[in-house]
PDB file of C-alpha atoms in Angstrom:
ATOM      1  CA  GLY A   5     -14.737 221.201  63.015  1.00  0.00           C
ATOM      2  CA  GLY A   6     -16.220 220.191  66.355  1.00  0.00           C
ATOM      3  CA  THR A   7     -17.674 217.064  64.862  1.00  0.00           C
ATOM      4  CA  SER A   8     -14.330 215.786  63.653  1.00  0.00           C
ATOM      5  CA  SER A   9     -12.688 216.396  67.001  1.00  0.00           C
ATOM      6  CA  SER A  10     -15.441 214.508  68.806  1.00  0.00           C
ATOM      7  CA  ASP A  11     -15.073 211.637  66.335  1.00  0.00           C
ATOM      8  CA  ASP A  12     -11.346 211.505  67.022  1.00  0.00           C
ATOM      9  CA  GLU A  13     -12.004 211.467  70.731  1.00  0.00           C
ATOM     10  CA  ASP A  14     -14.522 208.662  70.301  1.00  0.00           C
ATOM     11  CA  ALA A  15     -12.155 206.669  68.045  1.00  0.00           C
ATOM     12  CA  SER A  16      -9.198 206.791  70.328  1.00  0.00           C
ATOM     13  CA  PRO A  17     -10.956 205.110  73.284  1.00  0.00           C
ATOM     14  CA  MET A  18     -12.283 202.434  70.965  1.00  0.00           C
ATOM     15  CA  SER A  19      -8.844 201.625  69.611  1.00  0.00           C
ATOM     16  CA  ALA A  20      -7.494 201.394  73.144  1.00  0.00           C
ATOM     17  CA  ALA A  21     -10.363 199.115  74.128  1.00  0.00           C
ATOM     18  CA  GLU A  22      -9.706 196.930  71.136  1.00  0.00           C
ATOM     19  CA  LYS A  23      -6.073 196.665  72.081  1.00  0.00           C
ATOM     20  CA  LEU A  24      -7.002 195.694  75.615  1.00  0.00           C
ATOM     21  CA  ALA A  25      -9.518 193.149  74.332  1.00  0.00           C
ATOM     22  CA  GLU A  26      -6.972 191.570  71.955  1.00  0.00           C
ATOM     23  CA  PRO A  27      -5.807 188.127  73.177  1.00  0.00           C
ATOM     24  CA  PRO A  28      -2.428 188.258  74.916  1.00  0.00           C
ATOM     25  CA  GLY A  29      -1.130 185.386  72.765  1.00  0.00           C
ATOM     26  CA  GLN A  30      -1.478 187.471  69.618  1.00  0.00           C
ATOM     27  CA  VAL A  31       0.375 190.416  71.121  1.00  0.00           C
ATOM     28  CA  LYS A  32       3.135 188.142  72.310  1.00  0.00           C
ATOM     29  CA  GLY A  33       3.164 186.251  68.972  1.00  0.00           C
ATOM     30  CA  ARG A  34       3.951 189.400  67.076  1.00  0.00           C
ATOM     31  CA  GLY A  35       7.087 189.891  69.153  1.00  0.00           C
ATOM     32  CA  THR A  36       8.308 186.253  68.801  1.00  0.00           C
ATOM     33  CA  LEU A  37       7.517 185.862  65.087  1.00  0.00           C
ATOM     34  CA  PRO A  38      11.153 186.474  63.963  1.00  0.00           C
ATOM     35  CA  LYS A  39      12.349 183.906  66.480  1.00  0.00           C
ATOM     36  CA  VAL A  40       9.849 181.359  65.182  1.00  0.00           C
ATOM     37  CA  LEU A  41      10.969 181.958  61.599  1.00  0.00           C
ATOM     38  CA  LEU A  42      14.617 181.622  62.629  1.00  0.00           C
ATOM     39  CA  SER A  43      13.869 178.336  64.402  1.00  0.00           C
ATOM     40  CA  LEU A  44      12.074 176.992  61.315  1.00  0.00           C
ATOM     41  CA  GLN A  45      15.014 177.949  59.132  1.00  0.00           C
ATOM     42  CA  GLU A  46      17.423 176.150  61.472  1.00  0.00           C
ATOM     43  CA  ARG A  47      15.284 173.017  61.411  1.00  0.00           C
ATOM     44  CA  ARG A  48      15.099 173.175  57.639  1.00  0.00           C
ATOM     45  CA  SER A  49      18.870 173.500  57.337  1.00  0.00           C
ATOM     46  CA  ARG A  50      19.420 170.557  59.695  1.00  0.00           C
ATOM     47  CA  LEU A  51      16.926 168.444  57.734  1.00  0.00           C
ATOM     48  CA  VAL A  52      18.605 169.335  54.438  1.00  0.00           C
ATOM     49  CA  THR A  53      22.017 168.464  55.884  1.00  0.00           C
ATOM     50  CA  ARG A  54      20.727 165.112  57.124  1.00  0.00           C
ATOM     51  CA  LEU A  55      19.146 164.288  53.771  1.00  0.00           C
ATOM     52  CA  ARG A  56      22.351 165.176  51.958  1.00  0.00           C
ATOM     53  CA  GLY A  57      24.267 162.895  54.315  1.00  0.00           C
ATOM     54  CA  GLN A  58      21.862 160.032  53.608  1.00  0.00           C
ATOM     55  CA  ILE A  59      22.208 160.605  49.857  1.00  0.00           C
ATOM     56  CA  ASP A  60      26.009 160.564  50.112  1.00  0.00           C
ATOM     57  CA  LYS A  61      25.857 157.341  52.114  1.00  0.00           C
ATOM     58  CA  VAL A  62      23.666 155.694  49.467  1.00  0.00           C
ATOM     59  CA  LYS A  63      26.102 156.800  46.767  1.00  0.00           C
ATOM     60  CA  ARG A  64      29.048 155.327  48.679  1.00  0.00           C
ATOM     61  CA  ARG A  65      27.211 152.036  49.126  1.00  0.00           C
ATOM     62  CA  ALA A  66      26.404 151.952  45.428  1.00  0.00           C
ATOM     63  CA  LYS A  67      30.093 152.364  44.637  1.00  0.00           C
ATOM     64  CA  GLN A  68      30.944 149.539  47.051  1.00  0.00           C
ATOM     65  CA  ALA A  69      28.381 147.149  45.539  1.00  0.00           C
ATOM     66  CA  ASP A  70      30.968 145.401  43.391  1.00  0.00           C
ATOM     67  CA  ALA A  71      33.258 144.851  46.371  1.00  0.00           C
ATOM     68  CA  VAL A  72      30.387 143.497  48.449  1.00  0.00           C
ATOM     69  CA  LYS A  73      29.369 141.107  45.681  1.00  0.00           C
ATOM     70  CA  PHE A  74      32.948 139.848  45.381  1.00  0.00           C
ATOM     71  CA  GLN A  75      33.132 139.348  49.156  1.00  0.00           C
ATOM     72  CA  ASP A  76      29.867 137.386  49.108  1.00  0.00           C
ATOM     73  CA  LYS A  77      31.128 135.210  46.263  1.00  0.00           C
ATOM     74  CA  LEU A  78      34.388 134.563  48.097  1.00  0.00           C
ATOM     75  CA  MET A  79      32.605 133.675  51.341  1.00  0.00           C
ATOM     76  CA  PHE A  80      30.131 131.446  49.515  1.00  0.00           C
ATOM     77  CA  THR A  81      32.951 129.554  47.787  1.00  0.00           C
ATOM     78  CA  ALA A  82      34.859 129.155  51.051  1.00  0.00           C
ATOM     79  CA  GLY A  83      31.716 127.991  52.856  1.00  0.00           C
ATOM     80  CA  VAL A  84      30.910 125.347  50.243  1.00  0.00           C
ATOM     81  CA  PHE A  85      34.532 124.148  50.216  1.00  0.00           C
ATOM     82  CA  ASN A  86      34.535 123.935  54.022  1.00  0.00           C
ATOM     83  CA  PHE A  87      31.323 121.903  54.027  1.00  0.00           C
ATOM     84  CA  ALA A  88      32.595 119.514  51.342  1.00  0.00           C
ATOM     85  CA  LEU A  89      35.971 119.099  53.065  1.00  0.00           C
ATOM     86  CA  THR A  90      34.332 118.368  56.414  1.00  0.00           C
ATOM     87  CA  CYS A  91      32.069 115.728  54.878  1.00  0.00           C
ATOM     88  CA  TYR A  92      34.960 114.087  53.043  1.00  0.00           C
ATOM     89  CA  LEU A  93      37.270 113.980  56.066  1.00  0.00           C
ATOM     90  CA  SER A  94      34.499 112.643  58.298  1.00  0.00           C
ATOM     91  CA  GLY A  95      34.134 109.597  56.086  1.00  0.00           C
ATOM     92  CA  ALA A  96      37.560 109.079  54.513  1.00  0.00           C
ATOM     93  CA  GLN A  97      40.054 110.521  57.021  1.00  0.00           C
ATOM     94  CA  PRO A  98      38.359 110.893  60.417  1.00  0.00           C
ATOM     95  CA  ALA A  99      41.697 111.163  62.220  1.00  0.00           C
ATOM     96  CA  TRP A 100      42.177 114.562  60.586  1.00  0.00           C
ATOM     97  CA  ILE A 101      38.920 116.022  61.925  1.00  0.00           C
ATOM     98  CA  PRO A 102      40.480 117.301  65.189  1.00  0.00           C
ATOM     99  CA  HIS A 103      43.289 118.985  63.244  1.00  0.00           C
ATOM    100  CA  VAL A 104      40.906 120.734  60.872  1.00  0.00           C
ATOM    101  CA  TYR A 105      38.644 121.705  63.767  1.00  0.00           C
ATOM    102  CA  SER A 106      41.554 123.304  65.616  1.00  0.00           C
ATOM    103  CA  ALA A 107      42.706 125.243  62.548  1.00  0.00           C
ATOM    104  CA  LYS A 108      39.216 126.487  61.758  1.00  0.00           C
ATOM    105  CA  PHE A 109      38.646 127.511  65.359  1.00  0.00           C
ATOM    106  CA  LEU A 110      41.764 129.684  65.389  1.00  0.00           C
ATOM    107  CA  CYS A 111      40.859 131.360  62.087  1.00  0.00           C
ATOM    108  CA  LEU A 112      37.146 131.927  62.696  1.00  0.00           C
ATOM    109  CA  ILE A 113      37.476 133.064  66.304  1.00  0.00           C
ATOM    110  CA  ALA A 114      40.290 135.451  65.362  1.00  0.00           C
ATOM    111  CA  LEU A 115      38.028 137.021  62.720  1.00  0.00           C
ATOM    112  CA  ARG A 116      35.083 137.176  65.118  1.00  0.00           C
ATOM    113  CA  LEU A 117      37.256 138.769  67.787  1.00  0.00           C
ATOM    114  CA  TYR A 118      38.370 141.441  65.318  1.00  0.00           C
ATOM    115  CA  PHE A 119      34.891 142.269  64.028  1.00  0.00           C
ATOM    116  CA  TYR A 120      33.199 142.096  67.447  1.00  0.00           C
ATOM    117  CA  ARG A 121      35.737 144.420  69.026  1.00  0.00           C
ATOM    118  CA  LYS A 122      35.314 146.757  66.076  1.00  0.00           C
ATOM    119  CA  GLU A 123      31.537 146.816  66.648  1.00  0.00           C
ATOM    120  CA  LYS A 124      32.000 146.941  70.453  1.00  0.00           C
ATOM    121  CA  PHE A 125      30.433 143.494  70.911  1.00  0.00           C
ATOM    122  CA  GLY A 126      33.435 142.089  72.769  1.00  0.00           C
ATOM    123  CA  TYR A 127      31.466 140.997  75.823  1.00  0.00           C
ATOM    124  CA  PHE A 128      29.462 138.569  73.667  1.00  0.00           C
ATOM    125  CA  LEU A 129      32.629 136.466  73.523  1.00  0.00           C
ATOM    126  CA  LEU A 130      32.338 135.788  77.266  1.00  0.00           C
ATOM    127  CA  ASP A 131      29.977 132.913  76.609  1.00  0.00           C
ATOM    128  CA  PHE A 132      29.919 129.269  77.688  1.00  0.00           C
ATOM    129  CA  CYS A 133      30.090 128.077  74.074  1.00  0.00           C
ATOM    130  CA  TYR A 134      33.549 129.564  73.614  1.00  0.00           C
ATOM    131  CA  PHE A 135      34.652 128.091  76.930  1.00  0.00           C
ATOM    132  CA  ALA A 136      33.481 124.637  75.847  1.00  0.00           C
ATOM    133  CA  ASN A 137      35.468 124.936  72.622  1.00  0.00           C
ATOM    134  CA  LEU A 138      38.544 125.937  74.603  1.00  0.00           C
ATOM    135  CA  VAL A 139      38.069 122.830  76.747  1.00  0.00           C
ATOM    136  CA  TRP A 140      38.123 120.763  73.568  1.00  0.00           C
ATOM    137  CA  LEU A 141      41.328 122.436  72.399  1.00  0.00           C
ATOM    138  CA  TRP A 142      42.934 121.907  75.790  1.00  0.00           C
ATOM    139  CA  TYR A 143      42.024 118.252  75.698  1.00  0.00           C
ATOM    140  CA  LEU A 144      43.179 117.725  72.103  1.00  0.00           C
ATOM    141  CA  TRP A 145      46.557 119.420  72.412  1.00  0.00           C
ATOM    142  CA  ARG A 146      47.530 119.375  76.088  1.00  0.00           C
ATOM    143  CA  LEU A 147      45.849 116.424  77.821  1.00  0.00           C
ATOM    144  CA  PRO A 148      44.931 113.886  75.111  1.00  0.00           C
ATOM    145  CA  ASP A 149      45.408 110.980  77.569  1.00  0.00           C
ATOM    146  CA  SER A 150      42.884 112.293  80.096  1.00  0.00           C
ATOM    147  CA  ILE A 151      39.767 110.120  80.059  1.00  0.00           C
ATOM    148  CA  MET A 152      37.982 112.426  82.498  1.00  0.00           C
ATOM    149  CA  LEU A 153      38.607 115.530  80.382  1.00  0.00           C
ATOM    150  CA  PHE A 154      37.377 113.698  77.299  1.00  0.00           C
ATOM    151  CA  ARG A 155      34.122 112.838  79.068  1.00  0.00           C
ATOM    152  CA  ILE A 156      33.678 116.448  80.163  1.00  0.00           C
ATOM    153  CA  ALA A 157      34.308 117.759  76.645  1.00  0.00           C
ATOM    154  CA  PHE A 158      31.990 115.100  75.215  1.00  0.00           C
ATOM    155  CA  ALA A 159      29.210 116.170  77.609  1.00  0.00           C
ATOM    156  CA  PHE A 160      29.714 119.837  76.717  1.00  0.00           C
ATOM    157  CA  ALA A 161      29.532 119.113  72.996  1.00  0.00           C
ATOM    158  CA  ASN A 162      26.472 116.864  73.042  1.00  0.00           C
ATOM    159  CA  GLY A 163      24.677 118.791  75.771  1.00  0.00           C
ATOM    160  CA  PRO A 164      24.607 122.610  75.802  1.00  0.00           C
ATOM    161  CA  LEU A 165      26.323 123.112  72.440  1.00  0.00           C
ATOM    162  CA  GLY A 166      24.135 120.654  70.581  1.00  0.00           C
ATOM    163  CA  MET A 167      20.941 122.056  72.071  1.00  0.00           C
ATOM    164  CA  ALA A 168      22.071 125.602  71.277  1.00  0.00           C
ATOM    165  CA  VAL A 169      21.876 124.814  67.552  1.00  0.00           C
ATOM    166  CA  VAL A 170      18.115 124.383  67.896  1.00  0.00           C
ATOM    167  CA  ALA A 171      17.621 127.050  70.573  1.00  0.00           C
ATOM    168  CA  TRP A 172      19.435 129.771  68.639  1.00  0.00           C
ATOM    169  CA  ARG A 173      18.259 128.527  65.230  1.00  0.00           C
ATOM    170  CA  ASN A 174      21.739 128.316  63.749  1.00  0.00           C
ATOM    171  CA  SER A 175      21.662 128.055  59.977  1.00  0.00           C
ATOM    172  CA  LEU A 176      24.146 127.136  57.266  1.00  0.00           C
ATOM    173  CA  VAL A 177      24.399 130.336  55.216  1.00  0.00           C
ATOM    174  CA  PHE A 178      27.499 130.003  53.067  1.00  0.00           C
ATOM    175  CA  HIS A 179      27.983 133.695  52.288  1.00  0.00           C
ATOM    176  CA  SER A 180      27.602 134.862  55.914  1.00  0.00           C
ATOM    177  CA  LEU A 181      30.771 134.680  58.003  1.00  0.00           C
ATOM    178  CA  ASP A 182      28.859 135.414  61.202  1.00  0.00           C
ATOM    179  CA  LYS A 183      26.354 132.586  60.693  1.00  0.00           C
ATOM    180  CA  ILE A 184      29.061 130.145  59.608  1.00  0.00           C
ATOM    181  CA  THR A 185      31.070 130.972  62.739  1.00  0.00           C
ATOM    182  CA  SER A 186      28.053 130.574  65.024  1.00  0.00           C
ATOM    183  CA  LEU A 187      27.210 127.206  63.478  1.00  0.00           C
ATOM    184  CA  PHE A 188      30.830 126.106  63.776  1.00  0.00           C
ATOM    185  CA  ILE A 189      31.023 126.991  67.471  1.00  0.00           C
ATOM    186  CA  HIS A 190      27.946 124.921  68.318  1.00  0.00           C
ATOM    187  CA  MET A 191      28.058 122.084  65.779  1.00  0.00           C
ATOM    188  CA  GLU A 192      31.704 121.300  65.097  1.00  0.00           C
ATOM    189  CA  PRO A 193      32.450 120.010  68.634  1.00  0.00           C
ATOM    190  CA  VAL A 194      29.528 117.600  68.209  1.00  0.00           C
ATOM    191  CA  LEU A 195      31.153 116.227  65.060  1.00  0.00           C
ATOM    192  CA  VAL A 196      34.561 115.994  66.749  1.00  0.00           C
ATOM    193  CA  SER A 197      33.097 114.122  69.710  1.00  0.00           C
ATOM    194  CA  TYR A 198      31.227 111.714  67.428  1.00  0.00           C
ATOM    195  CA  VAL A 199      34.314 110.989  65.339  1.00  0.00           C
ATOM    196  CA  MET A 200      36.547 110.438  68.344  1.00  0.00           C
ATOM    197  CA  ARG A 201      34.033 108.329  70.219  1.00  0.00           C
ATOM    198  CA  HIS A 202      32.720 106.094  67.418  1.00  0.00           C
ATOM    199  CA  MET A 203      35.235 106.288  64.576  1.00  0.00           C
ATOM    200  CA  LEU A 204      38.343 106.259  66.784  1.00  0.00           C
ATOM    201  CA  PRO A 205      37.100 103.675  69.280  1.00  0.00           C
ATOM    202  CA  ASP A 206      40.248 103.513  71.416  1.00  0.00           C
ATOM    203  CA  GLN A 207      40.014 107.177  72.293  1.00  0.00           C
ATOM    204  CA  GLY A 208      38.806 107.897  75.807  1.00  0.00           C
ATOM    205  CA  GLN A 209      38.732 104.216  76.740  1.00  0.00           C
ATOM    206  CA  SER A 210      42.302 102.950  76.985  1.00  0.00           C
ATOM    207  CA  GLY A 211      44.114 106.290  76.993  1.00  0.00           C
ATOM    208  CA  VAL A 212      45.483 105.873  73.450  1.00  0.00           C
ATOM    209  CA  ARG A 213      46.619 109.228  72.047  1.00  0.00           C
ATOM    210  CA  TRP A 214      44.325 110.353  69.252  1.00  0.00           C
ATOM    211  CA  ARG A 215      47.233 111.739  67.196  1.00  0.00           C
ATOM    212  CA  THR A 216      48.990 108.366  67.018  1.00  0.00           C
ATOM    213  CA  GLY A 217      49.609 107.445  63.404  1.00  0.00           C
ATOM    214  CA  VAL A 218      48.610 110.834  62.002  1.00  0.00           C
ATOM    215  CA  PRO A 219      51.212 112.291  59.608  1.00  0.00           C
ATOM    216  CA  GLY A 220      53.031 115.313  61.006  1.00  0.00           C
ATOM    217  CA  GLU A 221      52.198 114.524  64.620  1.00  0.00           C
ATOM    218  CA  ARG A 222      55.614 115.535  65.945  1.00  0.00           C
ATOM    219  CA  TRP A 223      55.604 118.738  63.905  1.00  0.00           C
ATOM    220  CA  LEU A 224      52.162 119.657  65.295  1.00  0.00           C
ATOM    221  CA  ASP A 225      53.355 119.081  68.858  1.00  0.00           C
ATOM    222  CA  VAL A 226      56.323 121.369  68.299  1.00  0.00           C
ATOM    223  CA  CYS A 227      54.097 124.120  66.866  1.00  0.00           C
ATOM    224  CA  TRP A 228      51.660 123.884  69.760  1.00  0.00           C
ATOM    225  CA  ASP A 229      54.480 124.015  72.331  1.00  0.00           C
ATOM    226  CA  MET A 230      55.817 127.150  70.657  1.00  0.00           C
ATOM    227  CA  ILE A 231      52.394 128.829  70.793  1.00  0.00           C
ATOM    228  CA  ALA A 232      51.526 127.727  74.328  1.00  0.00           C
ATOM    229  CA  ASN A 233      54.895 128.580  75.811  1.00  0.00           C
TER     230      ASN A 233
END
Protein backbone atom coordinates (compact mmCIF):
# COMPACT_ATOMS: atom_id res chain seq x y z
CA GLY A 1 0.00 0.00 0.00
CA GLY A 2 2.82 2.41 0.78
CA THR A 3 4.48 1.68 -2.51
CA SER A 4 1.45 2.67 -4.54
CA SER A 5 1.03 5.92 -2.65
CA SER A 6 4.68 6.83 -3.21
CA ASP A 7 4.30 6.03 -6.91
CA ASP A 8 1.28 8.33 -7.11
CA GLU A 9 3.22 11.06 -5.39
CA ASP A 10 6.11 10.59 -7.80
CA ALA A 11 3.78 10.55 -10.84
CA SER A 12 1.96 13.71 -10.01
CA PRO A 13 5.07 15.93 -9.96
CA MET A 14 6.19 14.41 -13.24
CA SER A 15 2.90 15.16 -14.94
CA ALA A 16 3.05 18.73 -13.68
CA ALA A 17 6.61 19.06 -14.94
CA GLU A 18 5.58 17.72 -18.31
CA LYS A 19 2.79 20.23 -18.50
CA LEU A 20 5.17 23.04 -17.65
CA ALA A 21 7.68 21.78 -20.22
CA GLU A 22 5.03 21.58 -22.96
CA PRO A 23 5.45 24.35 -25.58
CA PRO A 24 3.05 27.25 -25.03
CA GLY A 25 1.96 27.13 -28.69
CA GLN A 26 0.52 23.65 -28.24
CA VAL A 27 -1.44 24.64 -25.15
CA LYS A 28 -2.79 27.69 -26.91
CA GLY A 29 -3.47 25.67 -30.10
CA ARG A 30 -5.77 23.34 -28.27
CA GLY A 31 -7.94 26.27 -27.22
CA THR A 32 -8.08 27.86 -30.73
CA LEU A 33 -8.61 24.62 -32.68
CA PRO A 34 -12.42 25.13 -33.04
CA LYS A 35 -11.81 28.66 -34.29
CA VAL A 36 -9.32 27.40 -36.87
CA LEU A 37 -11.79 24.77 -38.08
CA LEU A 38 -14.54 27.38 -38.30
CA SER A 39 -12.28 29.68 -40.32
CA LEU A 40 -11.41 26.85 -42.72
CA GLN A 41 -15.08 26.05 -43.18
CA GLU A 42 -15.84 29.70 -43.97
CA ARG A 43 -13.06 29.82 -46.54
CA ARG A 44 -14.30 26.61 -48.09
CA SER A 45 -17.85 27.96 -48.34
CA ARG A 46 -16.62 31.20 -49.93
CA LEU A 47 -14.50 29.24 -52.43
CA VAL A 48 -17.44 26.99 -53.32
CA THR A 49 -19.68 30.03 -53.79
CA ARG A 50 -17.11 31.68 -56.06
CA LEU A 51 -16.68 28.53 -58.14
CA ARG A 52 -20.44 28.18 -58.52
CA GLY A 53 -20.61 31.80 -59.67
CA GLN A 54 -17.90 31.18 -62.27
CA ILE A 55 -19.73 28.07 -63.50
CA ASP A 56 -22.99 30.02 -63.83
CA LYS A 57 -21.19 32.75 -65.75
CA VAL A 58 -19.73 30.20 -68.18
CA LYS A 59 -23.18 28.71 -68.69
CA ARG A 60 -24.67 32.13 -69.43
CA ARG A 61 -21.92 32.86 -71.95
CA ALA A 62 -22.52 29.52 -73.61
CA LYS A 63 -26.19 30.39 -74.00
CA GLN A 64 -25.24 33.77 -75.49
CA ALA A 65 -22.82 32.25 -78.02
CA ASP A 66 -25.38 32.31 -80.82
CA ALA A 67 -26.17 35.97 -80.20
CA VAL A 68 -22.48 36.86 -80.14
CA LYS A 69 -21.88 35.01 -83.41
CA PHE A 70 -24.78 36.85 -85.04
CA GLN A 71 -23.44 40.18 -83.78
CA ASP A 72 -19.99 39.38 -85.19
CA LYS A 73 -21.50 38.43 -88.54
CA LEU A 74 -23.53 41.63 -88.63
CA MET A 75 -20.52 43.79 -87.75
CA PHE A 76 -18.34 41.99 -90.29
CA THR A 77 -20.90 42.55 -93.05
CA ALA A 78 -21.30 46.22 -92.12
CA GLY A 79 -17.52 46.69 -91.99
CA VAL A 80 -16.98 45.16 -95.43
CA PHE A 81 -19.84 47.21 -96.89
CA ASN A 82 -18.41 50.39 -95.35
CA PHE A 83 -14.97 49.68 -96.80
CA ALA A 84 -16.37 48.94 -100.27
CA LEU A 85 -18.61 52.02 -100.21
CA THR A 86 -15.74 54.27 -99.16
CA CYS A 87 -13.51 52.96 -101.95
CA TYR A 88 -16.26 53.37 -104.55
CA LEU A 89 -17.18 56.92 -103.51
CA SER A 90 -13.53 57.96 -103.38
CA GLY A 91 -13.11 57.11 -107.05
CA ALA A 92 -16.56 57.57 -108.58
CA GLN A 93 -18.28 60.21 -106.43
CA PRO A 94 -15.67 62.07 -104.38
CA ALA A 95 -18.05 64.95 -103.68
CA TRP A 96 -20.06 62.60 -101.47
CA ILE A 97 -17.12 61.69 -99.22
CA PRO A 98 -17.69 64.59 -96.77
CA HIS A 99 -21.38 63.66 -96.46
CA VAL A 100 -20.64 60.02 -95.74
CA TYR A 101 -17.87 60.99 -93.33
CA SER A 102 -20.25 63.24 -91.38
CA ALA A 103 -22.94 60.55 -91.19
CA LYS A 104 -20.50 57.88 -90.07
CA PHE A 105 -19.00 60.18 -87.47
CA LEU A 106 -22.38 60.82 -85.87
CA CYS A 107 -23.26 57.12 -85.79
CA LEU A 108 -19.92 55.72 -84.62
CA ILE A 109 -19.24 58.40 -82.00
CA ALA A 110 -22.77 58.03 -80.62
CA LEU A 111 -22.19 54.29 -80.19
CA ARG A 112 -18.76 54.85 -78.65
CA LEU A 113 -20.18 57.43 -76.26
CA TYR A 114 -22.84 54.95 -75.14
CA PHE A 115 -20.47 52.02 -74.62
CA TYR A 116 -17.69 54.10 -73.04
CA ARG A 117 -20.04 55.69 -70.54
CA LYS A 118 -21.42 52.25 -69.77
CA GLU A 119 -17.88 50.98 -69.06
CA LYS A 120 -16.95 54.24 -67.26
CA PHE A 121 -14.39 55.16 -69.94
CA GLY A 122 -15.97 58.54 -70.65
CA TYR A 123 -12.80 60.54 -70.02
CA PHE A 124 -11.10 58.76 -72.94
CA LEU A 125 -13.34 60.84 -75.20
CA LEU A 126 -11.53 64.00 -74.06
CA ASP A 127 -8.83 63.44 -76.65
CA PHE A 128 -7.33 65.62 -79.38
CA CYS A 129 -8.44 63.19 -82.09
CA TYR A 130 -12.10 63.84 -81.36
CA PHE A 131 -11.45 67.58 -81.27
CA ALA A 132 -9.79 67.42 -84.69
CA ASN A 133 -12.80 65.59 -86.11
CA LEU A 134 -15.10 68.23 -84.65
CA VAL A 135 -13.00 70.89 -86.37
CA TRP A 136 -13.59 69.08 -89.65
CA LEU A 137 -17.34 68.97 -89.04
CA TRP A 138 -17.38 72.65 -88.14
CA TYR A 139 -15.54 73.49 -91.32
CA LEU A 140 -17.71 71.28 -93.54
CA TRP A 141 -21.08 72.45 -92.26
CA ARG A 142 -20.60 75.89 -90.73
CA LEU A 143 -17.62 77.62 -92.37
CA PRO A 144 -17.05 75.92 -95.75
CA ASP A 145 -15.73 79.19 -97.26
CA SER A 146 -12.97 79.63 -94.68
CA ILE A 147 -9.58 78.98 -96.28
CA MET A 148 -7.80 79.32 -92.95
CA LEU A 149 -10.02 76.75 -91.23
CA PHE A 150 -9.51 74.35 -94.12
CA ARG A 151 -5.74 74.63 -93.73
CA ILE A 152 -6.01 74.01 -89.99
CA ALA A 153 -8.22 70.95 -90.50
CA PHE A 154 -5.91 69.70 -93.25
CA ALA A 155 -2.89 70.00 -90.92
CA PHE A 156 -4.74 68.17 -88.14
CA ALA A 157 -5.71 65.32 -90.45
CA ASN A 158 -2.32 64.79 -92.09
CA GLY A 159 -0.31 65.50 -88.96
CA PRO A 160 -1.36 64.11 -85.56
CA LEU A 161 -4.24 61.96 -86.83
CA GLY A 162 -2.26 60.35 -89.61
CA MET A 163 0.70 59.61 -87.35
CA ALA A 164 -1.62 58.19 -84.70
CA VAL A 165 -2.57 55.35 -87.07
CA VAL A 166 1.01 54.09 -86.89
CA ALA A 167 1.64 55.07 -83.27
CA TRP A 168 -1.46 53.33 -81.93
CA ARG A 169 -1.29 50.47 -84.46
CA ASN A 170 -4.85 50.92 -85.69
CA SER A 171 -6.07 47.91 -87.63
CA LEU A 172 -8.98 47.16 -89.94
CA VAL A 173 -10.88 44.44 -88.06
CA PHE A 174 -14.30 44.22 -89.67
CA HIS A 175 -16.09 42.46 -86.81
CA SER A 176 -14.78 44.81 -84.09
CA LEU A 177 -16.78 48.02 -83.64
CA ASP A 178 -14.15 49.49 -81.33
CA LYS A 179 -11.29 48.97 -83.79
CA ILE A 180 -13.36 50.20 -86.73
CA THR A 181 -14.25 53.36 -84.79
CA SER A 182 -10.63 53.99 -83.78
CA LEU A 183 -9.46 53.58 -87.38
CA PHE A 184 -12.24 55.86 -88.60
CA ILE A 185 -11.33 58.63 -86.16
CA HIS A 186 -7.70 58.68 -87.27
CA MET A 187 -7.88 57.70 -90.95
CA GLU A 188 -11.13 59.08 -92.34
CA PRO A 189 -10.13 62.77 -91.95
CA VAL A 190 -6.99 61.98 -93.97
CA LEU A 191 -9.17 60.65 -96.78
CA VAL A 192 -11.51 63.65 -96.59
CA SER A 193 -8.59 66.08 -96.74
CA TYR A 194 -7.06 64.25 -99.71
CA VAL A 195 -10.33 64.21 -101.63
CA MET A 196 -11.06 67.87 -100.99
CA ARG A 197 -7.54 69.03 -101.73
CA HIS A 198 -6.74 66.97 -104.84
CA MET A 199 -10.05 65.72 -106.23
CA LEU A 200 -11.99 68.94 -105.58
CA PRO A 201 -9.23 71.35 -106.60
CA ASP A 202 -11.20 74.57 -106.11
CA GLN A 203 -11.75 73.84 -102.44
CA GLY A 204 -9.62 75.89 -100.08
CA GLN A 205 -8.14 77.96 -102.90
CA SER A 206 -10.84 80.24 -104.29
CA GLY A 207 -13.42 79.85 -101.53
CA VAL A 208 -15.79 77.73 -103.65
CA ARG A 209 -18.28 75.89 -101.45
CA TRP A 210 -17.59 72.16 -101.48
CA ARG A 211 -21.32 71.30 -101.50
CA THR A 212 -21.95 73.18 -104.75
CA GLY A 213 -23.54 70.85 -107.27
CA VAL A 214 -24.15 68.03 -104.80
CA PRO A 215 -27.75 66.73 -104.88
CA GLY A 216 -29.73 67.59 -101.77
CA GLU A 217 -27.46 70.44 -100.73
CA ARG A 218 -30.30 72.70 -99.60
CA TRP A 219 -31.97 69.87 -97.70
CA LEU A 220 -28.69 69.10 -95.88
CA ASP A 221 -28.28 72.75 -94.90
CA VAL A 222 -31.78 72.81 -93.45
CA CYS A 223 -31.14 69.63 -91.43
CA TRP A 224 -27.86 70.97 -90.06
CA ASP A 225 -29.47 74.29 -89.08
CA MET A 226 -32.17 72.40 -87.21
CA ILE A 227 -29.59 70.35 -85.30
CA ALA A 228 -27.22 73.23 -84.57
CA ASN A 229 -29.91 75.65 -83.50
